[in-house]
mmCIF file of N, CA, C and O in Angstrom:
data_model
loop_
_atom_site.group_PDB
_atom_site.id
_atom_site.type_symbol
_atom_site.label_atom_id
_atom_site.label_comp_id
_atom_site.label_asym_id
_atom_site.label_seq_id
_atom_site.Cartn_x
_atom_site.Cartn_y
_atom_site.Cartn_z
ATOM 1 N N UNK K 774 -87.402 -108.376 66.061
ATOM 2 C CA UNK K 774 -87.098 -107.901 64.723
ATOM 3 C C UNK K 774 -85.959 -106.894 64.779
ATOM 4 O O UNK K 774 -85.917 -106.036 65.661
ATOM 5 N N UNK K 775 -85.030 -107.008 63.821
ATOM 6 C CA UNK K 775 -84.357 -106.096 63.554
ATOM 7 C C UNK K 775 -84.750 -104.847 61.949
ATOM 8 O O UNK K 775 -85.253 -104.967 60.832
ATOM 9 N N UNK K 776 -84.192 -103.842 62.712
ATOM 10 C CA UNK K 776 -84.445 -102.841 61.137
ATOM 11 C C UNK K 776 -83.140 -102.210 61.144
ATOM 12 O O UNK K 776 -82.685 -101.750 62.191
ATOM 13 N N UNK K 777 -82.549 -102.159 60.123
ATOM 14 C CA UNK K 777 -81.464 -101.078 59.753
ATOM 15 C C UNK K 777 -82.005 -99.804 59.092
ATOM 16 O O UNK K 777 -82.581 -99.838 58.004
ATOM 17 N N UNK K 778 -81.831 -98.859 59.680
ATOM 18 C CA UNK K 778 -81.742 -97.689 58.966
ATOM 19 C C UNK K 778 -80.337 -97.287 58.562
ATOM 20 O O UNK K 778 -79.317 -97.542 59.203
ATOM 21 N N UNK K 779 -80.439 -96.399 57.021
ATOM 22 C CA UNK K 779 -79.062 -95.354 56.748
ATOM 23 C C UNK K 779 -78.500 -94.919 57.039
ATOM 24 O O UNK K 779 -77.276 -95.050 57.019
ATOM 25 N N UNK K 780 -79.568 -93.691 57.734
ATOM 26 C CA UNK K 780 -79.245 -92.781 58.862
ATOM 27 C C UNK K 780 -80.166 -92.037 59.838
ATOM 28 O O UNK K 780 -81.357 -91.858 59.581
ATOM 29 N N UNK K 781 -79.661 -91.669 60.811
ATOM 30 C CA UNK K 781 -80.489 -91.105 61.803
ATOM 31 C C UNK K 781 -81.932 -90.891 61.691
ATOM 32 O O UNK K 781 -82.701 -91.619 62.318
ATOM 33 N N UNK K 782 -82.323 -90.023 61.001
ATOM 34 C CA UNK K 782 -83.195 -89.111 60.950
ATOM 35 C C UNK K 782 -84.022 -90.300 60.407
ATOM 36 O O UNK K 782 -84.755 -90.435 61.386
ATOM 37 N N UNK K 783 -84.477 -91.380 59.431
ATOM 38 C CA UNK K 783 -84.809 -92.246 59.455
ATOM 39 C C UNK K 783 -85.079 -93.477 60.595
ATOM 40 O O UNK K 783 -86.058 -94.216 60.700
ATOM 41 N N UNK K 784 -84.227 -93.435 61.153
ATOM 42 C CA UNK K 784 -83.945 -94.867 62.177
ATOM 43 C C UNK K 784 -85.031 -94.432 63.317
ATOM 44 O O UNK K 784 -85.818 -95.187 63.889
ATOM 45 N N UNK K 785 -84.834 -92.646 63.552
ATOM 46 C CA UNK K 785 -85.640 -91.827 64.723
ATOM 47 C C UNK K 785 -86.641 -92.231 64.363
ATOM 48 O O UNK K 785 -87.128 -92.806 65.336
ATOM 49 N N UNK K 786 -87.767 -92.352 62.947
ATOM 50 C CA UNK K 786 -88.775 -92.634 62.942
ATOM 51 C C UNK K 786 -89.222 -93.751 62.890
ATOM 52 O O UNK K 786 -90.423 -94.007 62.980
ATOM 53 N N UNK K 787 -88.148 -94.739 62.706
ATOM 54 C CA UNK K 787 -88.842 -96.025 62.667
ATOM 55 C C UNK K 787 -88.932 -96.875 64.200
ATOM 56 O O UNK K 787 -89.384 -98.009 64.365
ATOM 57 N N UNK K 788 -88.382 -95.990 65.203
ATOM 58 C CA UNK K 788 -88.112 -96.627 66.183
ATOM 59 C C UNK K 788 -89.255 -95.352 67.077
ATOM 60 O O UNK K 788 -89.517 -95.510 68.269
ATOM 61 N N UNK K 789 -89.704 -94.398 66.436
ATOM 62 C CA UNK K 789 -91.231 -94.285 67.301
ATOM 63 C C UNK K 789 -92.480 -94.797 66.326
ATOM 64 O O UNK K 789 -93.626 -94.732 66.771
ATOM 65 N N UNK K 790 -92.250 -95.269 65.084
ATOM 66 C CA UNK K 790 -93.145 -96.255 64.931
ATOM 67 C C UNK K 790 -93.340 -97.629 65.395
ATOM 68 O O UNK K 790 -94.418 -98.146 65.690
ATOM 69 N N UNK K 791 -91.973 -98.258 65.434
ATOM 70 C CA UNK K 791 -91.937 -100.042 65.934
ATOM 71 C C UNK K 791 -92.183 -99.752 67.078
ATOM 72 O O UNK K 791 -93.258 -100.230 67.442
ATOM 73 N N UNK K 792 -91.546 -99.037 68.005
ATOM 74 C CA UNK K 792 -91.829 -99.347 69.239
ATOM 75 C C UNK K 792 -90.699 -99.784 69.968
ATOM 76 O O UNK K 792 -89.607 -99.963 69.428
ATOM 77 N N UNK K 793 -91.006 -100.041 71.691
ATOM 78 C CA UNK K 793 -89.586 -100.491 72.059
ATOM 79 C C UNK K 793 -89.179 -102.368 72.169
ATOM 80 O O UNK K 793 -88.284 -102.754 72.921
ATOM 81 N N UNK K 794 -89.867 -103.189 71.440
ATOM 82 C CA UNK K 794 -89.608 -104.418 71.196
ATOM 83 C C UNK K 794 -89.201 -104.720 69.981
ATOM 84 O O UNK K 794 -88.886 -105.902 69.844
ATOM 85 N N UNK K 795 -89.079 -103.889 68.834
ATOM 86 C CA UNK K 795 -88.158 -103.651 67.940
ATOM 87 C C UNK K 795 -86.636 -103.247 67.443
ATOM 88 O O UNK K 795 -86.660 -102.146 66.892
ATOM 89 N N UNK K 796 -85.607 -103.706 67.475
ATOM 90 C CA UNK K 796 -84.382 -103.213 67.820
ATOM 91 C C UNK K 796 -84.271 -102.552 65.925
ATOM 92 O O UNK K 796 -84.260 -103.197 64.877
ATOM 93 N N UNK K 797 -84.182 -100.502 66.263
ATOM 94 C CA UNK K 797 -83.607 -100.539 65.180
ATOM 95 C C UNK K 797 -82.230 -99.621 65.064
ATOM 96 O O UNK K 797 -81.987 -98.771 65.921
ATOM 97 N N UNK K 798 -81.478 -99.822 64.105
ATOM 98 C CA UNK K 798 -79.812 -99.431 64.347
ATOM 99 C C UNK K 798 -80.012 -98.551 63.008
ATOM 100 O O UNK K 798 -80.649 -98.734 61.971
ATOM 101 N N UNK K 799 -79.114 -97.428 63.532
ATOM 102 C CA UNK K 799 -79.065 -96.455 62.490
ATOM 103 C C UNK K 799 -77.250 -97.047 61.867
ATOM 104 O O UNK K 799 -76.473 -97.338 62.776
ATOM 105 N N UNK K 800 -76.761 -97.169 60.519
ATOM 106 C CA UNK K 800 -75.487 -97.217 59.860
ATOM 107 C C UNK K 800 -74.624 -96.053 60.129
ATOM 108 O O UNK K 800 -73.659 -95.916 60.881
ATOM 109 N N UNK K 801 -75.355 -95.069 59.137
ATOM 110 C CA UNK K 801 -74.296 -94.202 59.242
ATOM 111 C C UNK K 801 -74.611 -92.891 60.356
ATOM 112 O O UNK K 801 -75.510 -92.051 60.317
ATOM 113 N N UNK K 802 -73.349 -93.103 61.482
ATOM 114 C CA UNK K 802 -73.371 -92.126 62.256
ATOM 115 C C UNK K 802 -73.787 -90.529 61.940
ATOM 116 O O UNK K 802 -73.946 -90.146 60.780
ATOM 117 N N UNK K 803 -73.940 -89.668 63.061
ATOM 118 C CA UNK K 803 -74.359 -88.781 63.266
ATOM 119 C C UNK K 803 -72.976 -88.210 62.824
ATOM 120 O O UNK K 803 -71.892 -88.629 63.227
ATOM 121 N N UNK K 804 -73.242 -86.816 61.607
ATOM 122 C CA UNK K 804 -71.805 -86.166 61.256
ATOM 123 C C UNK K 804 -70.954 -86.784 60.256
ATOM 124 O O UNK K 804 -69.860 -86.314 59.944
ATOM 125 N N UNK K 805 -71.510 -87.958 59.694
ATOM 126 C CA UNK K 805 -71.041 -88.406 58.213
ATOM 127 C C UNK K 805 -71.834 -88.811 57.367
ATOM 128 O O UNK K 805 -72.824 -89.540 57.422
ATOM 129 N N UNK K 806 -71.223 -88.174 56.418
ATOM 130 C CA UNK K 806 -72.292 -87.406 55.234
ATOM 131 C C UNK K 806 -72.369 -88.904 54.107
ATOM 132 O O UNK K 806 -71.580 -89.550 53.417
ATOM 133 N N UNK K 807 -73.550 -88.922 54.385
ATOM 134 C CA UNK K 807 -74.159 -90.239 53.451
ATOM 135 C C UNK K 807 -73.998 -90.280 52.172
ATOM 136 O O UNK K 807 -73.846 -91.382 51.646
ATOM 137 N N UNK K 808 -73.995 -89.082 51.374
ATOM 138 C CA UNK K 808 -73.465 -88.956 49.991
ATOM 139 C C UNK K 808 -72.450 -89.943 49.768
ATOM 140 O O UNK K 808 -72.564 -90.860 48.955
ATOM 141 N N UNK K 809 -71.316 -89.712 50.605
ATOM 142 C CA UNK K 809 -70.427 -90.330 50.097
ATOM 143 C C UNK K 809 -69.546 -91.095 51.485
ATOM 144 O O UNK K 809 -68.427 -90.712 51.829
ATOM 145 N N UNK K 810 -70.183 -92.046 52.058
ATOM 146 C CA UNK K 810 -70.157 -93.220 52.901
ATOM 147 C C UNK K 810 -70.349 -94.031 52.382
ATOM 148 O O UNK K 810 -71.461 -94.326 51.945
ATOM 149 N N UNK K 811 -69.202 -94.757 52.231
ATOM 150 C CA UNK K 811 -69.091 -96.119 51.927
ATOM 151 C C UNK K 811 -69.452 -97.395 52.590
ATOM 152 O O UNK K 811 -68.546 -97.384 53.424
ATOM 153 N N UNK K 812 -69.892 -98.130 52.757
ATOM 154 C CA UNK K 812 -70.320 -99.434 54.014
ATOM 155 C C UNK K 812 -68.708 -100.092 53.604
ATOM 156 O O UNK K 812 -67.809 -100.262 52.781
ATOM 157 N N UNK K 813 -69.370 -100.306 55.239
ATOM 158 C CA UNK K 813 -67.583 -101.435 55.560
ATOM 159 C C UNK K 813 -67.578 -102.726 55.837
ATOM 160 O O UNK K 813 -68.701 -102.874 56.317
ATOM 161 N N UNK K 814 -67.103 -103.679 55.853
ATOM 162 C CA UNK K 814 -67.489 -105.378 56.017
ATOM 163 C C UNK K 814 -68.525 -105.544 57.069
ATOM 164 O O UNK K 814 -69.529 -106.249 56.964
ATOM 165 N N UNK K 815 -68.068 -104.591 58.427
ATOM 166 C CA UNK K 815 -69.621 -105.406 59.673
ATOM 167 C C UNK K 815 -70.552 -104.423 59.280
ATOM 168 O O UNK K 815 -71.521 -104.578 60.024
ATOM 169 N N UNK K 816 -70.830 -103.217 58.272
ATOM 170 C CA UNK K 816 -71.771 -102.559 57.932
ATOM 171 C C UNK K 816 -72.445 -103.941 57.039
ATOM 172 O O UNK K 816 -73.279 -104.686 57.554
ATOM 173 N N UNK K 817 -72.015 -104.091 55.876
ATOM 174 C CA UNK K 817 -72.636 -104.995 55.326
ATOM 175 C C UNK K 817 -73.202 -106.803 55.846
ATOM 176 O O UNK K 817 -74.132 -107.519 55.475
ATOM 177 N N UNK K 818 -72.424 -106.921 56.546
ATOM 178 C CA UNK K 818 -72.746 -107.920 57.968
ATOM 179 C C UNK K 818 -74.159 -107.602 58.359
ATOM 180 O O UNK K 818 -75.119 -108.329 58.108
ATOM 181 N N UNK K 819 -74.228 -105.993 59.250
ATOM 182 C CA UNK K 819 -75.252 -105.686 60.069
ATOM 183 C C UNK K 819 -76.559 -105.739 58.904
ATOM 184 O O UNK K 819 -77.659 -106.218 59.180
ATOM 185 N N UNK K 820 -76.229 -105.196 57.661
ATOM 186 C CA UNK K 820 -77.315 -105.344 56.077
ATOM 187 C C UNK K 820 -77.995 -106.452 56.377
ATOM 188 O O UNK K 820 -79.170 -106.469 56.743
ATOM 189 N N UNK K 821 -77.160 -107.565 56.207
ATOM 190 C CA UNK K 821 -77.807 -108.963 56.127
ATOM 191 C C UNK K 821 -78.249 -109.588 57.484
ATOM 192 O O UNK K 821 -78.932 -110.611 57.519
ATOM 193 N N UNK K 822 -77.853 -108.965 58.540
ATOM 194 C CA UNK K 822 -78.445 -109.644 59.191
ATOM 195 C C UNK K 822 -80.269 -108.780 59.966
ATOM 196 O O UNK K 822 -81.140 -109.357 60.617
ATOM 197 N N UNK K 823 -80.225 -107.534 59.588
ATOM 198 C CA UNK K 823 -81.409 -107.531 59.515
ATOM 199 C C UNK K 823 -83.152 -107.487 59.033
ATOM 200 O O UNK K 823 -82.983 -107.605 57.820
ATOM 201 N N UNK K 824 -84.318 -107.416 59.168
ATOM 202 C CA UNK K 824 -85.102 -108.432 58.847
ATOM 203 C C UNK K 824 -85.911 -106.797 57.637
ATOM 204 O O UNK K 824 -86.802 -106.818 56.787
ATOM 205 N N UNK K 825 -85.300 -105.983 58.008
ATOM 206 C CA UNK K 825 -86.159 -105.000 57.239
ATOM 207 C C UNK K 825 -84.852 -104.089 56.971
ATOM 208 O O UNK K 825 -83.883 -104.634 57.499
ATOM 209 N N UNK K 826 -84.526 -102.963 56.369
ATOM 210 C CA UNK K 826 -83.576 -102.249 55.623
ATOM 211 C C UNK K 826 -84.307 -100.794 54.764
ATOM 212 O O UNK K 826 -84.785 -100.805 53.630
ATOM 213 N N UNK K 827 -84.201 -99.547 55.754
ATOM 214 C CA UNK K 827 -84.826 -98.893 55.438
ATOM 215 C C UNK K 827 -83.451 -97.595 54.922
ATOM 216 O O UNK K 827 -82.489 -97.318 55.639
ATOM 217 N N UNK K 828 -83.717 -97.007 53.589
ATOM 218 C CA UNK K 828 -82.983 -96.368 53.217
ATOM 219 C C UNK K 828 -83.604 -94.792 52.918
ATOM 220 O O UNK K 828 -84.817 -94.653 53.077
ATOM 221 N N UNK K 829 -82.815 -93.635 52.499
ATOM 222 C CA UNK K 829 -83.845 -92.268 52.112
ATOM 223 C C UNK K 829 -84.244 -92.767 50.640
ATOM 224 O O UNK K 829 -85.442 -92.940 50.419
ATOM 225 N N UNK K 830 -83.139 -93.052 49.430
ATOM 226 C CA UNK K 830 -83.336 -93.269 48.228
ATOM 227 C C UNK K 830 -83.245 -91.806 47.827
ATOM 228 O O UNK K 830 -82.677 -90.990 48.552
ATOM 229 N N UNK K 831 -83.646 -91.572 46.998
ATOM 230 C CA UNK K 831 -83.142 -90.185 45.921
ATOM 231 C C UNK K 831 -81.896 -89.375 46.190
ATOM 232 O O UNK K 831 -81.832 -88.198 46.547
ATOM 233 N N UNK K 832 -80.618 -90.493 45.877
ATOM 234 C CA UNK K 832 -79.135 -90.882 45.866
ATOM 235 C C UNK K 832 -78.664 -90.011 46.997
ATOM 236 O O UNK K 832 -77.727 -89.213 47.022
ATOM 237 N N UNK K 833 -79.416 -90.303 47.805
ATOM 238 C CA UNK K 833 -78.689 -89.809 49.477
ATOM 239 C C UNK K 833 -77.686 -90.795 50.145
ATOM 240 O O UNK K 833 -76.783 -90.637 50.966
ATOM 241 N N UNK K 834 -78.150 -91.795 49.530
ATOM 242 C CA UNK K 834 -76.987 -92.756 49.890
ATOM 243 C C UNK K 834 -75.923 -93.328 48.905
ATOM 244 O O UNK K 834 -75.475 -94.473 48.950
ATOM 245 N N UNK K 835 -75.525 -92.184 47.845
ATOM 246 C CA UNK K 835 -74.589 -92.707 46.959
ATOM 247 C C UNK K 835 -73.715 -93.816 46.469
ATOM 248 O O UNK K 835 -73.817 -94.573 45.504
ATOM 249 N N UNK K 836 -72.661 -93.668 47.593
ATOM 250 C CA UNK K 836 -71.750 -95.152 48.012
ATOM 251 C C UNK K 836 -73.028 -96.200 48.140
ATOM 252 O O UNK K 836 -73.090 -96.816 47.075
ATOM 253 N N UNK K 837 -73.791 -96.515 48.803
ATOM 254 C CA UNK K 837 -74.378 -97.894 48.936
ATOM 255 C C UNK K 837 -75.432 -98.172 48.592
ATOM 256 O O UNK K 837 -76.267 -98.746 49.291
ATOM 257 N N UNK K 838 -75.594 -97.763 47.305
ATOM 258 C CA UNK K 838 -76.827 -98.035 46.186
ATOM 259 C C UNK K 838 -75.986 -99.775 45.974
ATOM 260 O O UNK K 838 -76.632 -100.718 46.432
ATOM 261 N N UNK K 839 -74.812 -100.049 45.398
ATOM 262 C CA UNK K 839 -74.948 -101.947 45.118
ATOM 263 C C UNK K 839 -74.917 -102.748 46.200
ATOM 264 O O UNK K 839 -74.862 -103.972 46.083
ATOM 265 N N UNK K 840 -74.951 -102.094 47.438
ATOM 266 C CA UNK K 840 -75.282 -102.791 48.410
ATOM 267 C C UNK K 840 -76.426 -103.153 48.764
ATOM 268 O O UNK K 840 -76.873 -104.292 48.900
ATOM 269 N N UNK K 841 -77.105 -101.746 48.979
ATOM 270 C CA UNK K 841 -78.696 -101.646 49.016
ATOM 271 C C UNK K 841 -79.403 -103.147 48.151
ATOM 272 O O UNK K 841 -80.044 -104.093 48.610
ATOM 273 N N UNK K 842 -78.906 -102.808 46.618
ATOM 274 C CA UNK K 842 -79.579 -103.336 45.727
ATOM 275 C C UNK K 842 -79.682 -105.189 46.287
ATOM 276 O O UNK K 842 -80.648 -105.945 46.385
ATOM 277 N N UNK K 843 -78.001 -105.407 46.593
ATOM 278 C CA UNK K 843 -78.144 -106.937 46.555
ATOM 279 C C UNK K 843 -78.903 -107.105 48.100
ATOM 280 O O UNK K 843 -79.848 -107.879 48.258
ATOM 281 N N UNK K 844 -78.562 -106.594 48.769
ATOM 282 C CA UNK K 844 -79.588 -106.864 50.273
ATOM 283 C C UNK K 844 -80.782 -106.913 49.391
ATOM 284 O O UNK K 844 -81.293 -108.033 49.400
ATOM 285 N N UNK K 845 -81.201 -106.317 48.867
ATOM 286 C CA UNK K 845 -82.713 -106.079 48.731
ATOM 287 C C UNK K 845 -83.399 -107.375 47.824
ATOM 288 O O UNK K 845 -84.591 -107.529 47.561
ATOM 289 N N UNK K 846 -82.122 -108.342 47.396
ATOM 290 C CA UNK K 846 -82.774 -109.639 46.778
ATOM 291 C C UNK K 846 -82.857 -110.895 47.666
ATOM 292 O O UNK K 846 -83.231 -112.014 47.315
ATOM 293 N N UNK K 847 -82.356 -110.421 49.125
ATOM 294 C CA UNK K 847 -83.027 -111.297 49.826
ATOM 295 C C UNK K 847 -84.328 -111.000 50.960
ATOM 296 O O UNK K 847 -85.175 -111.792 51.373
ATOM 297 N N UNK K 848 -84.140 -109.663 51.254
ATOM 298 C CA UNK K 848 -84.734 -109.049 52.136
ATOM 299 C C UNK K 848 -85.745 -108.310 51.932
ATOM 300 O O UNK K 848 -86.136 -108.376 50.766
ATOM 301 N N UNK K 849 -86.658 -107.249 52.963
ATOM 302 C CA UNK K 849 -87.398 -106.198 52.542
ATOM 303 C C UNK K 849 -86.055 -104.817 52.747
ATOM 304 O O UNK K 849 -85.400 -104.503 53.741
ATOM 305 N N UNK K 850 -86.060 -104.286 51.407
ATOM 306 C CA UNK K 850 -85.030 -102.980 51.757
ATOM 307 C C UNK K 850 -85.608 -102.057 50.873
ATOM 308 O O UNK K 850 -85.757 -102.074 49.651
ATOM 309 N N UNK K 851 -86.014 -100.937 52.081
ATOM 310 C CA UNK K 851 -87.452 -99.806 51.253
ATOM 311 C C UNK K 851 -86.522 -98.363 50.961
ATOM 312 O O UNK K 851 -85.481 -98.018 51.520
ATOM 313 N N UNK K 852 -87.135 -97.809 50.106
ATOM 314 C CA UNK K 852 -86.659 -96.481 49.627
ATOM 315 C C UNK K 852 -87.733 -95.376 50.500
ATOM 316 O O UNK K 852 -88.861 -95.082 50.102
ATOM 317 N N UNK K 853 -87.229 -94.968 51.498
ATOM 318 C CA UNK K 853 -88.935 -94.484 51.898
ATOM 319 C C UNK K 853 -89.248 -92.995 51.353
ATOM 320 O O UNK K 853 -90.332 -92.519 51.016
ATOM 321 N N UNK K 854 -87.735 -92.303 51.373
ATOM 322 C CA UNK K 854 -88.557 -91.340 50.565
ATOM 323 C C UNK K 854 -89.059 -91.129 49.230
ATOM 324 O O UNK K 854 -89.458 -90.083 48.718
ATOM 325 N N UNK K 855 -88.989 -92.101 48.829
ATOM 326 C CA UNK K 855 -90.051 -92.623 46.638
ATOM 327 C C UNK K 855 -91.130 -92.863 47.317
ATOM 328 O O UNK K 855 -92.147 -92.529 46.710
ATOM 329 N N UNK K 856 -91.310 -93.346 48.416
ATOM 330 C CA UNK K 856 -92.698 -93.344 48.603
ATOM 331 C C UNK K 856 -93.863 -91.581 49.170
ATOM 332 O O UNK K 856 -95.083 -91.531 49.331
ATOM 333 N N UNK K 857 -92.820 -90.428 49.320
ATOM 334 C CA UNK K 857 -93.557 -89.650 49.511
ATOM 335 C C UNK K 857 -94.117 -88.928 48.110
ATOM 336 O O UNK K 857 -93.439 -88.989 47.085
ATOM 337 N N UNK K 858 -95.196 -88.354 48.138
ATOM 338 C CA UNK K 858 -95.825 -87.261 47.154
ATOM 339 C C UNK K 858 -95.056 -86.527 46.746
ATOM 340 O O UNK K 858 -94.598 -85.770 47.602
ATOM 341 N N UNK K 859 -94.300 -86.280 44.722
ATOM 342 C CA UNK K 859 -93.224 -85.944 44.532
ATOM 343 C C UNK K 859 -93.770 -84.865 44.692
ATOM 344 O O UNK K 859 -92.907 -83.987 44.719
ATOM 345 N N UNK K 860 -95.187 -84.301 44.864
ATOM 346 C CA UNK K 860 -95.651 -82.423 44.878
ATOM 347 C C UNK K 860 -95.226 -82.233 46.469
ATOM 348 O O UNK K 860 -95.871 -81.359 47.048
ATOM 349 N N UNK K 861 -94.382 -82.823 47.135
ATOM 350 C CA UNK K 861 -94.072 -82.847 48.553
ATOM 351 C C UNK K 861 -92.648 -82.486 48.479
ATOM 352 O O UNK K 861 -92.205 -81.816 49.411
ATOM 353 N N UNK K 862 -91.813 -82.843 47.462
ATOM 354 C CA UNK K 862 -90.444 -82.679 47.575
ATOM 355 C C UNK K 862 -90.321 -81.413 46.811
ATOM 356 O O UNK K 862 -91.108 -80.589 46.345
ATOM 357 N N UNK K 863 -88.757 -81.604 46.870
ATOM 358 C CA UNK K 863 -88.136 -80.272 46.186
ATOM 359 C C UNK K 863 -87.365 -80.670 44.703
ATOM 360 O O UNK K 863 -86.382 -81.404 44.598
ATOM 361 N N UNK K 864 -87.901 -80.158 43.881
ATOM 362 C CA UNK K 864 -87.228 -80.491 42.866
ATOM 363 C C UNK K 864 -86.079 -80.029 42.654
ATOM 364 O O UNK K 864 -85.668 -78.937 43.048
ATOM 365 N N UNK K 865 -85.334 -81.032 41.858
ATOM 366 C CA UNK K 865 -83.942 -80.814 42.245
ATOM 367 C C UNK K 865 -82.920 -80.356 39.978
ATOM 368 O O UNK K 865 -81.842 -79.977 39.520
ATOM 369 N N UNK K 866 -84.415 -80.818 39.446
ATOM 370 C CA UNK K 866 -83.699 -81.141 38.418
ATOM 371 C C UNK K 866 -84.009 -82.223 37.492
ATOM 372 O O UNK K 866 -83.320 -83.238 37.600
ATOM 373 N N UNK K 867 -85.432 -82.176 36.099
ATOM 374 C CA UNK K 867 -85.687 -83.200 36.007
ATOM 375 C C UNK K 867 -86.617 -83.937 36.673
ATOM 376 O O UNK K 867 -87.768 -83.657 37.008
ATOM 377 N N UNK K 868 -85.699 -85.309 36.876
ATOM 378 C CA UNK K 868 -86.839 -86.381 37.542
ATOM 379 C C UNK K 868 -86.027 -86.404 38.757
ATOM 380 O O UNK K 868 -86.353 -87.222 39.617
ATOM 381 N N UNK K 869 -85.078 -85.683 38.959
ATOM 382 C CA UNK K 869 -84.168 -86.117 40.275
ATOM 383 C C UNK K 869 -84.874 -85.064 41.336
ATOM 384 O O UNK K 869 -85.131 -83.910 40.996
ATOM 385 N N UNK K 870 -85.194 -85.632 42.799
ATOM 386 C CA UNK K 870 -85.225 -84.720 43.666
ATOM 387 C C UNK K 870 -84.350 -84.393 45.048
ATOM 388 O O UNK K 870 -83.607 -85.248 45.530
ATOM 389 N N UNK K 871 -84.492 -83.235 45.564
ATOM 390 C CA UNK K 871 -83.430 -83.013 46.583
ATOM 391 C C UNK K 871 -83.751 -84.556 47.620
ATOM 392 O O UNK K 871 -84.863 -85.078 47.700
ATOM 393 N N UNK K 872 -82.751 -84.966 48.187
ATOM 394 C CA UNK K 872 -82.690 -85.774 48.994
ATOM 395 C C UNK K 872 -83.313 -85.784 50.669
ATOM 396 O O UNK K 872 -83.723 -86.758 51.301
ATOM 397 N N UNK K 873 -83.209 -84.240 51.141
ATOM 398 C CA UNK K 873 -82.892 -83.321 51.992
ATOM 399 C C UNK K 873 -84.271 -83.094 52.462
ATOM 400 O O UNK K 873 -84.497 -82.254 53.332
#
């Protein structure tokens, strides 16, 4: 199986959850700021070609929300932090929360 993660700090956890017969690749390098990273043709390549697509969600990944979106009509591509307890985050404003 392959998993793409966003970025790091994500990819770190999914790769001490899968395990080491799981290959998972973090996108955006260490030291560029996901806000505003754009995906590039073999970024969106590496999208489709793997089997799961794990993102933060609460617009940490700015640039590649219409990417996200269309991967996600063929694939599994998760928002994982919407899935935590919003009495867990930091409110940021509204319904929006810090990303962070």
């Amino acid at each position: 199986l392959r998993v793409v993660a966003t970025v790091n700090m994500i990819a770190d956890v999914a790769r001490e959850i899968a395990g080491p017969d799981v290959e998972v690749i973090s996108l955006v390098e260490s030291g560029l700021d996901p806000h505003v990273y754009k995906p590039t043709a073999d970024d969106l390549a590496l999208l489709r070609s793997a089997d799961l697509v794990l993102y933060n969600g609460h617009h940490l990944e700015g640039k590649m929300g219409d990417a996200l979106e269309q991967i996600g009509r063929s694939k599994p591509v998760v928002a994982v932090a919407e899935r935590v307890d919003d009495a867990k985050l930091i409110n940021a404003g509204g319904d929006a929360y810090d990303p962070h």
